[in-house]
mmCIF file of C-alpha atoms in Angstrom:
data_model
loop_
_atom_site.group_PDB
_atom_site.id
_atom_site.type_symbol
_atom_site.label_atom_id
_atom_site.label_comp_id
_atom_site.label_asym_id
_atom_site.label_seq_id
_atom_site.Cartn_x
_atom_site.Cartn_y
_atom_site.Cartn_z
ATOM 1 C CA UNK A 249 -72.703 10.434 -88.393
ATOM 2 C CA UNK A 250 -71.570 13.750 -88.461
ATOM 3 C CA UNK A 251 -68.148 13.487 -87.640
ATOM 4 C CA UNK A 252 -68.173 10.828 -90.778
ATOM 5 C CA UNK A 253 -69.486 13.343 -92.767
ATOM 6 C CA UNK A 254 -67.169 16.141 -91.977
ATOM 7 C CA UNK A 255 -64.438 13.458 -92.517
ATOM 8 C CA UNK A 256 -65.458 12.692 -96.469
ATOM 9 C CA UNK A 257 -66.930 16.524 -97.244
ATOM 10 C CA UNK A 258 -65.143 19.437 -95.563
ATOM 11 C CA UNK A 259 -65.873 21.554 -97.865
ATOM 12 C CA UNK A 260 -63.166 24.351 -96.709
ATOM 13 C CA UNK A 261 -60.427 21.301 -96.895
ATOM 14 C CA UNK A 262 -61.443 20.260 -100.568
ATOM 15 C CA UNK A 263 -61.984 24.219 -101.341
ATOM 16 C CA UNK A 264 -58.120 24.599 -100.143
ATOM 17 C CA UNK A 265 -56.536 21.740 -101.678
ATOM 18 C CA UNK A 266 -58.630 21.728 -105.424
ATOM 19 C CA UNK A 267 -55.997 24.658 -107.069
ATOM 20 C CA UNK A 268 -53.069 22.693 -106.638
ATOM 21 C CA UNK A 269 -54.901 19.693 -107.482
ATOM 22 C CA UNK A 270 -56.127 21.287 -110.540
ATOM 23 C CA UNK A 271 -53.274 23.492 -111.644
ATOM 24 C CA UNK A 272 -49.772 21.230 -111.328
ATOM 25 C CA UNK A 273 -51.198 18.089 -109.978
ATOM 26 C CA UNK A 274 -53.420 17.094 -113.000
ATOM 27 C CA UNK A 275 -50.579 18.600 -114.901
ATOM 28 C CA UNK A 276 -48.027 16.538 -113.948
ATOM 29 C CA UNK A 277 -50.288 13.084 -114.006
ATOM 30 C CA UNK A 278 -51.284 13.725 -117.343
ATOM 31 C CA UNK A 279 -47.634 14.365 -118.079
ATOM 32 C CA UNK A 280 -46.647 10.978 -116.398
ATOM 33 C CA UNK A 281 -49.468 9.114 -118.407
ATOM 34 C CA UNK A 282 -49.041 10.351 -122.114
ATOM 35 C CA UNK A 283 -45.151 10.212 -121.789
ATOM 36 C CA UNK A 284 -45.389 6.613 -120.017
ATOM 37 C CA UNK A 285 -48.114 5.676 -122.805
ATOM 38 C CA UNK A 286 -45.984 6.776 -125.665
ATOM 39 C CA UNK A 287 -42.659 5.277 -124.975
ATOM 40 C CA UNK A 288 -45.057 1.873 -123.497
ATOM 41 C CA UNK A 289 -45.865 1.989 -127.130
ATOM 42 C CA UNK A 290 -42.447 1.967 -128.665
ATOM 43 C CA UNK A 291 -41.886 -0.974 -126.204
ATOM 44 C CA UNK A 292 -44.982 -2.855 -126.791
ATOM 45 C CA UNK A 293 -45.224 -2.335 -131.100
ATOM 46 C CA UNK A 294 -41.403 -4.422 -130.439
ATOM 47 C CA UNK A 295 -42.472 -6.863 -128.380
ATOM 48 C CA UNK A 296 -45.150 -7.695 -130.625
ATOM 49 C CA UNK A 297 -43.392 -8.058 -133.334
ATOM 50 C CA UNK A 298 -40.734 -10.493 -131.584
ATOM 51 C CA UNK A 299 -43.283 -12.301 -130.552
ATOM 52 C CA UNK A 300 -44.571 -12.988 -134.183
ATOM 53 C CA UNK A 301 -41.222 -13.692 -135.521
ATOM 54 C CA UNK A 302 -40.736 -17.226 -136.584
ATOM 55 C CA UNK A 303 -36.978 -17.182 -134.914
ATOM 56 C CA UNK A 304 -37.239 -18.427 -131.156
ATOM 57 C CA UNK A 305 -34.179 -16.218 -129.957
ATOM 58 C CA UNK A 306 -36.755 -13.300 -130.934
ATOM 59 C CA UNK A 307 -40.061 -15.087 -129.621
ATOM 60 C CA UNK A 308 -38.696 -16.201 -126.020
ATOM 61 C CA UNK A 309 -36.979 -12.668 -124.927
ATOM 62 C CA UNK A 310 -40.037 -10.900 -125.802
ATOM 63 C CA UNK A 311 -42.556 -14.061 -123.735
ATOM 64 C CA UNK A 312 -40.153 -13.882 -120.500
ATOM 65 C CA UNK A 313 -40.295 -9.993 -120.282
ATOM 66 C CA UNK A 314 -44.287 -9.698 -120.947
ATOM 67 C CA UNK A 315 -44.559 -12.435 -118.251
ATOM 68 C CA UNK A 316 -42.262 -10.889 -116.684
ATOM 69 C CA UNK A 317 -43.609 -7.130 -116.016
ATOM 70 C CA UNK A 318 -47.415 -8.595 -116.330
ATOM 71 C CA UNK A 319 -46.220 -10.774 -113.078
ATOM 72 C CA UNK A 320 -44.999 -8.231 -110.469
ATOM 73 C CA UNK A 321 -47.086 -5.816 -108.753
ATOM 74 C CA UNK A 322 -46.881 -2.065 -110.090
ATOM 75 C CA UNK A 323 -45.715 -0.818 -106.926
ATOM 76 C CA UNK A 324 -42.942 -3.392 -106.766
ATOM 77 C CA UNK A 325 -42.013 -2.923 -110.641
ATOM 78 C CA UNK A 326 -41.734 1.246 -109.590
ATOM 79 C CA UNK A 327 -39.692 0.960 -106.373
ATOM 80 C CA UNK A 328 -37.184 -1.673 -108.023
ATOM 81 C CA UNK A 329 -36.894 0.592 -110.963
ATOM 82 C CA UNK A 330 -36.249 3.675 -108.856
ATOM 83 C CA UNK A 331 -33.658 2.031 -106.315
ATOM 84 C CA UNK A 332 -32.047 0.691 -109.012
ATOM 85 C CA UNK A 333 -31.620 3.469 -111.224
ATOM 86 C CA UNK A 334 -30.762 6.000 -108.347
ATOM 87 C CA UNK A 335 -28.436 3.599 -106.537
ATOM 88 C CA UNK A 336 -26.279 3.416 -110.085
ATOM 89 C CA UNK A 337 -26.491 7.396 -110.544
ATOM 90 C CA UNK A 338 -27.252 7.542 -113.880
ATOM 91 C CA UNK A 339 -27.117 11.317 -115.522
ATOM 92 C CA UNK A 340 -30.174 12.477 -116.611
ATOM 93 C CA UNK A 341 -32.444 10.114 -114.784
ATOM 94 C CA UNK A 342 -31.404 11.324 -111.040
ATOM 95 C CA UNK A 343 -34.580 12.734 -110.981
ATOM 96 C CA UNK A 344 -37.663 10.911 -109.842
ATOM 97 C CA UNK A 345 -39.704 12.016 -113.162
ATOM 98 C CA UNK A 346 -37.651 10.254 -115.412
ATOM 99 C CA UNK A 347 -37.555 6.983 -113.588
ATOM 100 C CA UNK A 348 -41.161 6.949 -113.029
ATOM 101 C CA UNK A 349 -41.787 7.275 -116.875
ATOM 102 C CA UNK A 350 -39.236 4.378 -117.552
ATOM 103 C CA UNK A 351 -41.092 2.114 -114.609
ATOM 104 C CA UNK A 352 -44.578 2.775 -115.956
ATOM 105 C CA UNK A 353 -43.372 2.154 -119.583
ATOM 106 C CA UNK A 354 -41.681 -0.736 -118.660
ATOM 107 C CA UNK A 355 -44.958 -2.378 -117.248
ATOM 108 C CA UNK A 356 -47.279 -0.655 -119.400
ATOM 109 C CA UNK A 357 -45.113 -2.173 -122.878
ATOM 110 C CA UNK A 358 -45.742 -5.606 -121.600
ATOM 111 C CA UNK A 359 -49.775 -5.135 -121.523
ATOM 112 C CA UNK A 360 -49.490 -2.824 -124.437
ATOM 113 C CA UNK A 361 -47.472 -5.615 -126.286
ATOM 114 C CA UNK A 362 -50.300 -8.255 -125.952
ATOM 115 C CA UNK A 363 -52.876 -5.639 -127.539
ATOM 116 C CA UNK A 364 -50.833 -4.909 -130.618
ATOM 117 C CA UNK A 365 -49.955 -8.610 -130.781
ATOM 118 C CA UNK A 366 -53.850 -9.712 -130.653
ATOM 119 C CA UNK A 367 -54.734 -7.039 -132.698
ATOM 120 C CA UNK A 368 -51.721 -8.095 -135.613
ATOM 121 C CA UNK A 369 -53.131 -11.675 -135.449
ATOM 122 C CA UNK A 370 -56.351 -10.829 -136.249
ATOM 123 C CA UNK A 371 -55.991 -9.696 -139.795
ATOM 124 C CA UNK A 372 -56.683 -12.077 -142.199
ATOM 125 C CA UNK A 373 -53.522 -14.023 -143.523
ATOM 126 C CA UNK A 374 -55.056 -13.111 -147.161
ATOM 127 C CA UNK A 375 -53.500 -9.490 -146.553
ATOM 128 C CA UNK A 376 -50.219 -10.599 -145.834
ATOM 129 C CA UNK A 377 -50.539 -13.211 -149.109
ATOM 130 C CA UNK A 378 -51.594 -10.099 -151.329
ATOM 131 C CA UNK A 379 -49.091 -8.275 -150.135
ATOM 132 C CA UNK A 380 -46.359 -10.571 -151.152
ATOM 133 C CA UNK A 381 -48.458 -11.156 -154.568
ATOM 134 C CA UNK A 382 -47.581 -7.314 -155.364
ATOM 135 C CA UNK A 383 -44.063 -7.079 -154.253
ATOM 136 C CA UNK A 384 -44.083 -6.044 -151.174
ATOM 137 C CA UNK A 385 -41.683 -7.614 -148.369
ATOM 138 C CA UNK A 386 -42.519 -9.251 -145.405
ATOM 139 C CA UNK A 387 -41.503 -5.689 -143.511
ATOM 140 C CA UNK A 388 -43.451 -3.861 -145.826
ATOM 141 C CA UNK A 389 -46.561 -5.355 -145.701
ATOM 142 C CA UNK A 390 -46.665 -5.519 -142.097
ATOM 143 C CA UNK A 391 -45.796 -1.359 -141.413
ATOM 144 C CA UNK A 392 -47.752 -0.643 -144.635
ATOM 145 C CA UNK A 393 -50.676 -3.044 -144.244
ATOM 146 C CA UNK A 394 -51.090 -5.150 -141.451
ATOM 147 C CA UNK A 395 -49.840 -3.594 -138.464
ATOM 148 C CA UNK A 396 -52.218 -0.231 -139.736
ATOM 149 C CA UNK A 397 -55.164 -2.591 -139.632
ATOM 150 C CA UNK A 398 -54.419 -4.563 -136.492
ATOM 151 C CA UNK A 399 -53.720 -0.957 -133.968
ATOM 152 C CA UNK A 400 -57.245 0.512 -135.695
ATOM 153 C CA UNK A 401 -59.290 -3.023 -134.476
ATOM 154 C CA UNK A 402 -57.017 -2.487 -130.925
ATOM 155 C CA UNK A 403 -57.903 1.309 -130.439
ATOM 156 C CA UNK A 404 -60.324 0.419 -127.451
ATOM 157 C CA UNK A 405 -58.005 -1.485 -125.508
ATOM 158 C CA UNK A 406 -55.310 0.894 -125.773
ATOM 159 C CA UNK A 407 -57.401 3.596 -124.289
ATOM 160 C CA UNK A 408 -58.439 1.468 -121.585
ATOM 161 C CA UNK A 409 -54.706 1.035 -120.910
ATOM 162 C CA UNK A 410 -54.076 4.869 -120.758
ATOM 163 C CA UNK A 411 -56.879 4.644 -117.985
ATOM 164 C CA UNK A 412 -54.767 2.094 -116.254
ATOM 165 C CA UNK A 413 -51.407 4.261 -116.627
ATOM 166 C CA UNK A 414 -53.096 7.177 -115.457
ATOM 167 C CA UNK A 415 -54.228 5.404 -112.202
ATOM 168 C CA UNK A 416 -50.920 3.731 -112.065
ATOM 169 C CA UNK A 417 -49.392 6.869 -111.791
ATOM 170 C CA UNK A 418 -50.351 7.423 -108.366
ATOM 171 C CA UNK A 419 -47.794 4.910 -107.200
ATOM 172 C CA UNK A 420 -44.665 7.368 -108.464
ATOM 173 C CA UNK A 421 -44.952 9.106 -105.034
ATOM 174 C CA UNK A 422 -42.597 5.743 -103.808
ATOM 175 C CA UNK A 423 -39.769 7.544 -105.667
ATOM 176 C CA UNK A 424 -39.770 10.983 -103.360
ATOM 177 C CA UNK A 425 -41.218 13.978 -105.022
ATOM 178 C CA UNK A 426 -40.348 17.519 -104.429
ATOM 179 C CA UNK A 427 -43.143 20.031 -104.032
ATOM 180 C CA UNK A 428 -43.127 21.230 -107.651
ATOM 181 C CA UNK A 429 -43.640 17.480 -108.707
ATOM 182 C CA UNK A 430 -46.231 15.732 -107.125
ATOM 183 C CA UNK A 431 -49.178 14.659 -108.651
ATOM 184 C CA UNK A 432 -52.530 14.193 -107.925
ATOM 185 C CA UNK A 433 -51.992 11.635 -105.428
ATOM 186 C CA UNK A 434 -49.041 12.480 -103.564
ATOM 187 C CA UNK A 435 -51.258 16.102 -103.090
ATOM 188 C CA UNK A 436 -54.143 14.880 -101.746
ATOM 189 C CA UNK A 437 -52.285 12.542 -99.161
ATOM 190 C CA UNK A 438 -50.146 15.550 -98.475
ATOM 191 C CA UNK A 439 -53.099 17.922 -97.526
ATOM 192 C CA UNK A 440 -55.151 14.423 -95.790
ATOM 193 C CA UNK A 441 -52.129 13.843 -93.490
ATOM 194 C CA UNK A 442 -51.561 17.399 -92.447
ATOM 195 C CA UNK A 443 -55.214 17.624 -91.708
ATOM 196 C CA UNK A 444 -55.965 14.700 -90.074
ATOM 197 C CA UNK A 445 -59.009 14.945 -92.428
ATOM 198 C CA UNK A 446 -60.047 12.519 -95.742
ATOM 199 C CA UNK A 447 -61.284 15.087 -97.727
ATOM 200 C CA UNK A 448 -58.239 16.233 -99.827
ATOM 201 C CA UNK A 449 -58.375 12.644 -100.903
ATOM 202 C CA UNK A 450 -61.813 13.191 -101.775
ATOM 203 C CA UNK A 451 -61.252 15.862 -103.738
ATOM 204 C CA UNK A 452 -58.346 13.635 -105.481
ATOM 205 C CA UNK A 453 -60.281 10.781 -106.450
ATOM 206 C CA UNK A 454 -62.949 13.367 -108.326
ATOM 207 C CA UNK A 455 -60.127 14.732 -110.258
ATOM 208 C CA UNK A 456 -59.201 11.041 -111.698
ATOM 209 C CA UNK A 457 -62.701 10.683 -112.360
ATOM 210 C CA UNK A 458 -62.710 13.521 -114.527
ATOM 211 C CA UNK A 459 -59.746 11.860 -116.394
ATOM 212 C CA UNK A 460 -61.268 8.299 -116.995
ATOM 213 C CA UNK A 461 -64.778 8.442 -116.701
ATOM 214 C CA UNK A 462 -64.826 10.794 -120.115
ATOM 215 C CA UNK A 463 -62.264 8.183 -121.372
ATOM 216 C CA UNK A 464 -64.378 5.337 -120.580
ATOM 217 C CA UNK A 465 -67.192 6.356 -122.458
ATOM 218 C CA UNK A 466 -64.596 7.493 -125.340
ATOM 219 C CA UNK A 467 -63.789 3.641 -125.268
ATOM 220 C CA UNK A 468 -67.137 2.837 -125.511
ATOM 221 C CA UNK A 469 -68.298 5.022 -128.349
ATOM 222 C CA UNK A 470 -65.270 3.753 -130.755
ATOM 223 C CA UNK A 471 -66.005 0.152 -129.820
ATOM 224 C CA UNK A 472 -69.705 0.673 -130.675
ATOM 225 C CA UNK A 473 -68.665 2.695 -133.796
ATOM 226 C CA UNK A 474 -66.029 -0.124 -135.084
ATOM 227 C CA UNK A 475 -68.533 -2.610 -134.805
ATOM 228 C CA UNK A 476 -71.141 -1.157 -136.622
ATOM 229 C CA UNK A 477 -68.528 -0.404 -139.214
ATOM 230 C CA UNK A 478 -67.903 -3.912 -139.378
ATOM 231 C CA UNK A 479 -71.578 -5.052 -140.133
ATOM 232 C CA UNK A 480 -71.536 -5.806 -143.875
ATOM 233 C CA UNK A 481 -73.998 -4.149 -145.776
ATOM 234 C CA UNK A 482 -77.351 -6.202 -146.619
ATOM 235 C CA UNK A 483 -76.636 -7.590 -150.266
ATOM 236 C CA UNK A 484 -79.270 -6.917 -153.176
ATOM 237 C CA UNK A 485 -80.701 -10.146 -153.493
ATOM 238 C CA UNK A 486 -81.419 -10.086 -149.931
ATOM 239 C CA UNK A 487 -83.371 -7.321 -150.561
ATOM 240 C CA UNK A 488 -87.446 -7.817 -150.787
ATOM 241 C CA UNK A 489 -88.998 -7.388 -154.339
ATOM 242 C CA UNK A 490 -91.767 -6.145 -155.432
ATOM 243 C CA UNK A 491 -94.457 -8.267 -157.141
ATOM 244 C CA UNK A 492 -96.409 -6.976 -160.205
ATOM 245 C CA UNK A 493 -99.298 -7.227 -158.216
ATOM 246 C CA UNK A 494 -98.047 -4.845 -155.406
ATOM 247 C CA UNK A 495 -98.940 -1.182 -155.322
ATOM 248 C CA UNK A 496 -101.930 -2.422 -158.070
ATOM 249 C CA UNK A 497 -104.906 -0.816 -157.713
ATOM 250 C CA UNK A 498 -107.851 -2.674 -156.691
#
């Protein structure tokens, strides 16, 4: 029991290995996740709208590639990204940073795709039809109106897929990183295998808790908000009314 103990909570181990964890390894995981998440953005608002285009040559590229990246494991989608980019020697992406970011974006546009597309389909048709009534073209109505109203009724989801890039990013230590890059991850394995000890790893998982637990609550609290939002107000013959006898005195 003890030497189980002193396995998970060496406190000297976690003491050591919680600056760099907490200094450049949360720095460069959060830099991983919001770069991956914006540019899986870019890639996703597309594929949503090829995907509700009326012209198949637009509708099929954009169902074989979310089927496509949703299909293959992460770790698989990261290492065939990375070979394949470093075996061409392209410029600026010979280092592993840049590839990473293009493999998570690649896998997180596909998910991120299906929110915005879900999202887009559930405003009303109406909006689209008033739109048109005013003058506005098809474009215009869905960057001016639609599209506005379909990411606000998605906002949960995407956080919960920043949680899932931010995890994700743990698999970028495939691609070889130098001291200076490594994030959480690749630290906390670094200091577990030198010490023969699971407590760096520990300390690891506690930092992505601190990243995604206050996230998952931030999910919750704009899902609750939305939907009481949503509730229509009680109308005013619903409301109870008062008798000439009530309130009479007796």
């Amino acid at each position: 029991m003890n030497d189980l103990l002193h396995n998970f909570f060496d406190w000297e181990l976690i003491r050591q290995v919680l600056p760099d964890l907490l200094t450049y390894g949360l720095a460069n995981t959060l830099m991983l996740a919001v770069a991956s998440a914006l540019l899986g953005s870019v890639i996703g608002m597309v594929l949503a709208i090829m995907g509700l285009s009326r012209r198949r040559w637009a509708r099929l590229p954009a169902r074989v590639y979310t089927d496509l990246f949703r299909g293959l494991p992460a770790a698989l989608t990261i290492l065939m990204v990375g070979e394949g980019v470093f075996s061409a020697q392209v410029g600026w992406l010979a280092s592993p940073y840049p590839v990473a970011v293009l493999a998570l974006s690649l896998m997180s546009g596909a998910y991120i795709g299906e929110i915005f597309r879900s999202g887009i389909q559930s405003v009303d048709r109406g909006q689209g039809e008033a739109c048109r009534a005013l003058g506005l073209t098809h474009a215009q109505s869905l960057r001016l109106v639609v599209v506005p109203q379909g990411v606000r009724r998605v906002l949960p989801a995407l956080v919960n897929q920043f949680i899932a890039i931010i995890k994700d990013s743990s698999l970028v230590y495939f691609l070889g990183l130098v001291t200076s890059q490594r994030e959480l991850f690749r630290i906390g394995q670094d200091e577990a295998v030198a010490s023969g000890n699971l407590s760096p790893l520990l300390a690891t998982g506690l930092c992505y808790l601190i990243l995604t637990v206050p996230l998952t609550h931030l999910v919750n609290h704009i899902d609750r908000r939305m939907r009481e939002g949503s509730r229509p107000a009680p109308a005013a013959d619903d409301r109870p009314v008062a008798t000439a006898t009530e309130g009479a005195p007796a």
